[in-house]
Structure formats: structure tokens, C-alpha cells
Amino acid sequence: MTRAGISRERITRLFLSAFVLAVAADLLSLVADVSTGHRIAKPLLMPLLLAYAAGRGAPRLLLAALLCGWGGDVLLLFDAEAAFLAGMGSFAAGHVCYLVLSARHGRRGEGRTPVLLGGGYAVALAVTLALLWNDLPAGMRAPVAAYSLLLTAMAFRAGRFGLHAGVGGALFLLSDTLIATGVAQWPQPPFADLWVMGTYLAAQFLLTKGILRAVAPERRAAAGTARGEARTAV
């Protein structure tokens, strides 16, 4: 590895370390009920993960998904229905990015596992919406249903990038389901915000890790092909 490559690797690791520290600060703020700490740390999370992913040569759609996650994070800091809906829209755009990525780069499953997994997700979606429906505000029902369908599709297709991304997709679904139960004013577990943020941050990191692992071999192969063609041309 060249000196420039070593420097880039160090900077990339620095961004990952900063992300871990920001995660710790945010979660500790939630445990201690220090809202100022949460409001400072939360907007830093996705930009740091995005910088790490960019340093690892992430595809643009992954960076766009993380940017959409940042938009959703910031919007959900505001306690207003309009901000909540806008934040949900931003996260939805991120799910579209993940879905397009899975169509372009994800490996296709074989055998009965994908069918069974897809059926399980479909049942979970139907049951969750049926249970929540009457308790959701009337104006939120259609947006929540549309978003839930998109989120569930993303969670299912994330498995095409391997185990890490598959778990990440499932955790994203769990995190947003916890948010939905809060919107429906269901009884919440102790430290509900901690569970929401913990599962969400784990989801985004695992999705990023899984996608980077899946796409990196393709990029190395493409780079090797390009170098070979250049040498042939000379």
C-alpha cells in the first residue's frame, strides 16, 4: 500500500472511531435523560458513518441512503407532525436507495429460504398494521402503511448483501416498529428512546458493513479489468 493509501486508511478509521464515540455519547445521553446531549450527538451520527463509508469506496447510492438517514434524524428532533412526516419521507427515500442497490449488486438467493423469509416479513407487516391501525391518528394511517411496506421490502431485500446487512434490515424494521407503537400511544418499555436509537444505529452500521463487503469485490474486479484493458491498449 502506498503512503497515500495508508493515510486514507487512517482517516477512514478515524471517522469510524468518531462514529462509535458519537453513538456512545448519544445513547448515554438517552440513558441519563440529557436531551441536549442527544440533540448534539444525533445530527453527527450519519455524517460520520457516511464519511467512513466514502473512505471505503462506497457506492453513491449507499452514501445517498445515509444522507437520507441524516435528514430523517434531524427532522425527527422536532416535535411536530409535519416534521415527523417529512422525516419519514426522508427515511423512505433512503430505503429506495437500499432497494436499488440490492437490485444492482445483491446476490440472488437460492432454495426455499428467501421465500420463507419473504413470507415471514409479509405476515409481520400485516399483523403489525392490523394491530396498530385503530390506534394510529387518522391522518397518519396511510403514510405509516405506505412507509411500512417500503421498509419491509428493504429489510427483506437487505439479505441479498449477506448476513450483516440482513440483520441490519431486520433491526431497522424493529426500530421503526417501536416508533410506530409510540405514535399509536401504546405503553412503552423503559428507556424506549434508547431501544429505538440503539437498534437504528446498529441497523445503519450493519447495512453499511454488509453492502461494503458485497460491493468491494465487484469494484476490485472492475478496477482490475480496467487496468488490464489499459495495458492492452498500450
CSV table of C-alpha atoms in Angstrom, one decimal:
chain,number,residue,atom,x,y,z
A,1,MET,CA,0.0,0.0,0.0
A,2,THR,CA,1.3,3.5,-0.9
A,3,ARG,CA,1.8,6.2,1.7
A,4,ALA,CA,-1.3,8.0,0.4
A,5,GLY,CA,-3.3,4.8,0.8
A,6,ILE,CA,-2.1,4.4,4.4
A,7,SER,CA,-3.1,8.0,5.2
A,8,ARG,CA,-6.5,7.4,3.7
A,9,GLU,CA,-7.0,4.2,5.7
A,10,ARG,CA,-6.1,6.0,8.9
A,11,ILE,CA,-8.5,8.8,8.2
A,12,THR,CA,-11.2,6.3,7.4
A,13,ARG,CA,-10.6,4.5,10.7
A,14,LEU,CA,-10.7,7.9,12.4
A,15,PHE,CA,-14.2,8.5,11.1
A,16,LEU,CA,-15.3,5.1,12.3
A,17,SER,CA,-13.9,5.8,15.7
A,18,ALA,CA,-15.6,9.1,15.8
A,19,PHE,CA,-18.9,7.4,14.8
A,20,VAL,CA,-18.5,4.9,17.7
A,21,LEU,CA,-17.9,7.8,20.1
A,22,ALA,CA,-20.9,9.7,18.8
A,23,VAL,CA,-23.0,6.6,19.2
A,24,ALA,CA,-21.8,6.2,22.8
A,25,ALA,CA,-22.5,9.8,23.6
A,26,ASP,CA,-26.0,9.7,22.1
A,27,LEU,CA,-27.0,6.5,23.9
A,28,LEU,CA,-25.6,7.6,27.2
A,29,SER,CA,-27.5,10.9,26.8
A,30,LEU,CA,-30.7,9.0,26.4
A,31,VAL,CA,-30.0,6.8,29.4
A,32,ALA,CA,-29.2,9.9,31.5
A,33,ASP,CA,-32.2,11.8,30.0
A,34,VAL,CA,-29.9,14.6,28.9
A,35,SER,CA,-31.8,16.0,25.9
A,36,THR,CA,-29.1,18.5,25.0
A,37,GLY,CA,-26.5,15.7,24.6
A,38,HIS,CA,-28.9,13.8,22.3
A,39,ARG,CA,-29.6,16.9,20.2
A,40,ILE,CA,-25.9,17.5,19.7
A,41,ALA,CA,-24.8,13.9,19.1
A,42,LYS,CA,-27.7,12.7,16.8
A,43,PRO,CA,-27.0,15.0,13.9
A,44,LEU,CA,-23.4,13.9,13.8
A,45,LEU,CA,-24.1,10.2,13.6
A,46,MET,CA,-24.9,9.6,9.9
A,47,PRO,CA,-22.4,12.1,8.5
A,48,LEU,CA,-19.6,10.3,10.4
A,49,LEU,CA,-20.8,6.9,9.1
A,50,LEU,CA,-21.1,8.4,5.6
A,51,ALA,CA,-17.5,9.7,5.8
A,52,TYR,CA,-16.3,6.3,6.8
A,53,ALA,CA,-18.3,4.6,4.0
A,54,ALA,CA,-17.0,7.1,1.5
A,55,GLY,CA,-13.4,6.4,2.6
A,56,ARG,CA,-14.1,2.7,2.0
A,57,GLY,CA,-15.2,3.4,-1.6
A,58,ALA,CA,-18.9,3.1,-1.0
A,59,PRO,CA,-21.3,3.3,-4.0
A,60,ARG,CA,-23.1,6.6,-4.3
A,61,LEU,CA,-26.5,5.0,-3.5
A,62,LEU,CA,-25.2,3.9,-0.1
A,63,LEU,CA,-24.0,7.4,0.6
A,64,ALA,CA,-27.3,8.8,-0.5
A,65,ALA,CA,-29.1,6.4,1.8
A,66,LEU,CA,-27.1,7.5,4.7
A,67,LEU,CA,-27.6,11.1,3.8
A,68,CYS,CA,-31.4,10.5,3.8
A,69,GLY,CA,-31.0,8.9,7.2
A,70,TRP,CA,-29.3,12.0,8.4
A,71,GLY,CA,-32.2,14.1,7.1
A,72,GLY,CA,-34.7,11.9,8.9
A,73,ASP,CA,-32.6,12.0,12.1
A,74,VAL,CA,-32.6,15.8,12.1
A,75,LEU,CA,-36.3,16.2,11.2
A,76,LEU,CA,-37.4,13.8,14.0
A,77,LEU,CA,-35.7,16.1,16.5
A,78,PHE,CA,-38.6,18.5,16.1
A,79,ASP,CA,-41.8,17.6,17.9
A,80,ALA,CA,-44.4,18.3,15.2
A,81,GLU,CA,-46.5,16.1,12.9
A,82,ALA,CA,-45.2,17.9,9.8
A,83,ALA,CA,-41.6,17.2,10.8
A,84,PHE,CA,-42.4,13.6,11.6
A,85,LEU,CA,-44.0,13.1,8.2
A,86,ALA,CA,-41.1,14.8,6.4
A,87,GLY,CA,-38.6,12.7,8.4
A,88,MET,CA,-40.5,9.6,7.4
A,89,GLY,CA,-40.3,10.7,3.8
A,90,SER,CA,-36.5,11.2,4.1
A,91,PHE,CA,-36.1,7.7,5.5
A,92,ALA,CA,-38.3,6.3,2.8
A,93,ALA,CA,-36.0,7.8,0.2
A,94,GLY,CA,-33.2,6.1,1.9
A,95,HIS,CA,-35.0,2.7,1.7
A,96,VAL,CA,-35.5,3.3,-2.0
A,97,CYS,CA,-31.7,3.7,-2.3
A,98,TYR,CA,-31.1,0.5,-0.5
A,99,LEU,CA,-33.6,-1.3,-2.7
A,100,VAL,CA,-32.0,-0.1,-5.9
A,101,LEU,CA,-28.6,-1.1,-4.5
A,102,SER,CA,-29.9,-4.6,-3.8
A,103,ALA,CA,-31.2,-4.9,-7.4
A,104,ARG,CA,-27.9,-3.8,-8.8
A,105,HIS,CA,-25.4,-5.6,-6.6
A,106,GLY,CA,-27.2,-8.0,-4.3
A,107,ARG,CA,-26.7,-11.7,-4.9
A,108,ARG,CA,-29.8,-13.7,-5.7
A,109,GLY,CA,-31.0,-16.3,-3.1
A,110,GLU,CA,-31.4,-19.9,-3.8
A,111,GLY,CA,-33.8,-22.5,-2.4
A,112,ARG,CA,-36.7,-22.0,-0.1
A,113,THR,CA,-35.0,-19.6,2.4
A,114,PRO,CA,-35.8,-16.4,0.6
A,115,VAL,CA,-39.4,-17.5,0.0
A,116,LEU,CA,-39.9,-18.3,3.7
A,117,LEU,CA,-38.2,-15.2,4.8
A,118,GLY,CA,-40.3,-13.1,2.5
A,119,GLY,CA,-43.5,-14.8,3.8
A,120,GLY,CA,-42.4,-14.1,7.3
A,121,TYR,CA,-41.9,-10.4,6.6
A,122,ALA,CA,-45.2,-10.2,4.9
A,123,VAL,CA,-47.0,-11.8,7.8
A,124,ALA,CA,-45.2,-9.5,10.3
A,125,LEU,CA,-46.2,-6.4,8.2
A,126,ALA,CA,-49.9,-7.5,8.0
A,127,VAL,CA,-50.1,-8.3,11.7
A,128,THR,CA,-48.4,-5.2,12.8
A,129,LEU,CA,-50.5,-2.9,10.7
A,130,ALA,CA,-53.7,-4.7,11.8
A,131,LEU,CA,-52.8,-4.2,15.5
A,132,LEU,CA,-51.7,-0.6,15.1
A,133,TRP,CA,-54.4,0.6,12.7
A,134,ASN,CA,-57.2,1.7,15.0
A,135,ASP,CA,-54.7,3.4,17.5
A,136,LEU,CA,-52.9,5.5,14.8
A,137,PRO,CA,-54.1,9.0,14.2
A,138,ALA,CA,-56.4,9.0,11.2
A,139,GLY,CA,-54.1,11.3,9.2
A,140,MET,CA,-51.1,9.0,9.9
A,141,ARG,CA,-52.6,5.7,8.8
A,142,ALA,CA,-52.0,5.9,5.1
A,143,PRO,CA,-48.4,7.3,5.4
A,144,VAL,CA,-47.5,4.8,8.0
A,145,ALA,CA,-48.9,1.9,5.9
A,146,ALA,CA,-47.0,3.0,2.8
A,147,TYR,CA,-43.8,3.6,4.7
A,148,SER,CA,-44.1,0.2,6.4
A,149,LEU,CA,-44.5,-1.6,3.1
A,150,LEU,CA,-41.4,0.1,1.7
A,151,LEU,CA,-39.4,-0.6,4.9
A,152,THR,CA,-40.4,-4.2,5.0
A,153,ALA,CA,-39.3,-4.6,1.4
A,154,MET,CA,-36.0,-3.1,2.2
A,155,ALA,CA,-35.5,-5.3,5.2
A,156,PHE,CA,-36.2,-8.4,3.1
A,157,ARG,CA,-34.0,-7.4,0.2
A,158,ALA,CA,-31.1,-6.4,2.5
A,159,GLY,CA,-30.4,-10.1,3.0
A,160,ARG,CA,-29.1,-10.2,-0.6
A,161,PHE,CA,-26.0,-8.5,0.7
A,162,GLY,CA,-25.3,-11.2,3.3
A,163,LEU,CA,-25.9,-11.8,7.0
A,164,HIS,CA,-24.7,-8.4,8.3
A,165,ALA,CA,-27.0,-6.4,6.0
A,166,GLY,CA,-29.9,-8.9,6.5
A,167,VAL,CA,-29.7,-8.4,10.3
A,168,GLY,CA,-29.4,-4.6,9.7
A,169,GLY,CA,-32.6,-4.6,7.7
A,170,ALA,CA,-34.4,-6.5,10.4
A,171,LEU,CA,-33.2,-4.1,13.1
A,172,PHE,CA,-34.3,-1.1,11.1
A,173,LEU,CA,-37.7,-2.7,10.9
A,174,LEU,CA,-37.7,-3.3,14.7
A,175,SER,CA,-36.6,0.3,15.4
A,176,ASP,CA,-39.3,1.8,13.3
A,177,THR,CA,-42.0,-0.5,14.7
A,178,LEU,CA,-41.1,0.7,18.2
A,179,ILE,CA,-41.6,4.3,16.9
A,180,ALA,CA,-44.9,3.3,15.4
A,181,THR,CA,-46.1,1.9,18.8
A,182,GLY,CA,-45.2,5.3,20.3
A,183,VAL,CA,-47.2,7.1,17.7
A,184,ALA,CA,-50.2,4.8,18.4
A,185,GLN,CA,-49.7,5.7,22.1
A,186,TRP,CA,-49.1,2.1,23.2
A,187,PRO,CA,-47.4,1.5,26.6
A,188,GLN,CA,-43.7,1.9,26.1
A,189,PRO,CA,-40.8,-0.1,27.7
A,190,PRO,CA,-38.3,1.6,30.0
A,191,PHE,CA,-35.8,3.6,28.0
A,192,ALA,CA,-37.9,3.3,24.8
A,193,ASP,CA,-35.8,6.0,23.0
A,194,LEU,CA,-32.7,4.1,23.9
A,195,TRP,CA,-34.1,1.0,22.2
A,196,VAL,CA,-35.2,2.9,19.2
A,197,MET,CA,-31.8,4.6,18.7
A,198,GLY,CA,-29.8,1.5,19.6
A,199,THR,CA,-31.5,-0.7,17.1
A,200,TYR,CA,-31.5,2.0,14.4
A,201,LEU,CA,-27.8,2.8,14.7
A,202,ALA,CA,-26.9,-0.9,14.7
A,203,ALA,CA,-29.1,-1.3,11.6
A,204,GLN,CA,-27.4,1.5,9.6
A,205,PHE,CA,-23.9,0.3,10.6
A,206,LEU,CA,-24.7,-3.3,9.7
A,207,LEU,CA,-26.3,-2.3,6.4
A,208,THR,CA,-23.2,-0.2,5.6
A,209,LYS,CA,-20.8,-3.0,6.5
A,210,GLY,CA,-22.8,-5.6,4.6
A,211,ILE,CA,-23.0,-3.5,1.4
A,212,LEU,CA,-19.4,-2.5,1.5
A,213,ARG,CA,-18.4,-6.2,1.8
A,214,ALA,CA,-20.6,-7.2,-1.0
A,215,VAL,CA,-19.7,-4.4,-3.4
A,216,ALA,CA,-16.0,-4.3,-2.8
A,217,PRO,CA,-15.1,-7.5,-4.7
A,218,GLU,CA,-17.1,-6.2,-7.7
A,219,ARG,CA,-15.2,-2.9,-7.6
A,220,ARG,CA,-11.8,-4.6,-7.4
A,221,ALA,CA,-12.7,-6.8,-10.3
A,222,ALA,CA,-13.8,-3.9,-12.4
A,223,ALA,CA,-10.7,-2.0,-11.5
A,224,GLY,CA,-8.6,-5.0,-12.5
A,225,THR,CA,-10.4,-5.2,-15.8
A,226,ALA,CA,-9.9,-1.5,-16.5
A,227,ARG,CA,-6.1,-1.8,-15.7
A,228,GLY,CA,-5.9,-4.8,-18.0
A,229,GLU,CA,-7.6,-3.0,-20.8
A,230,ALA,CA,-5.3,0.0,-20.4
A,231,ARG,CA,-2.2,-2.2,-20.6
A,232,THR,CA,-3.6,-4.0,-23.7
A,233,ALA,CA,-4.2,-0.6,-25.3
A,234,VAL,CA,-0.6,0.5,-24.7
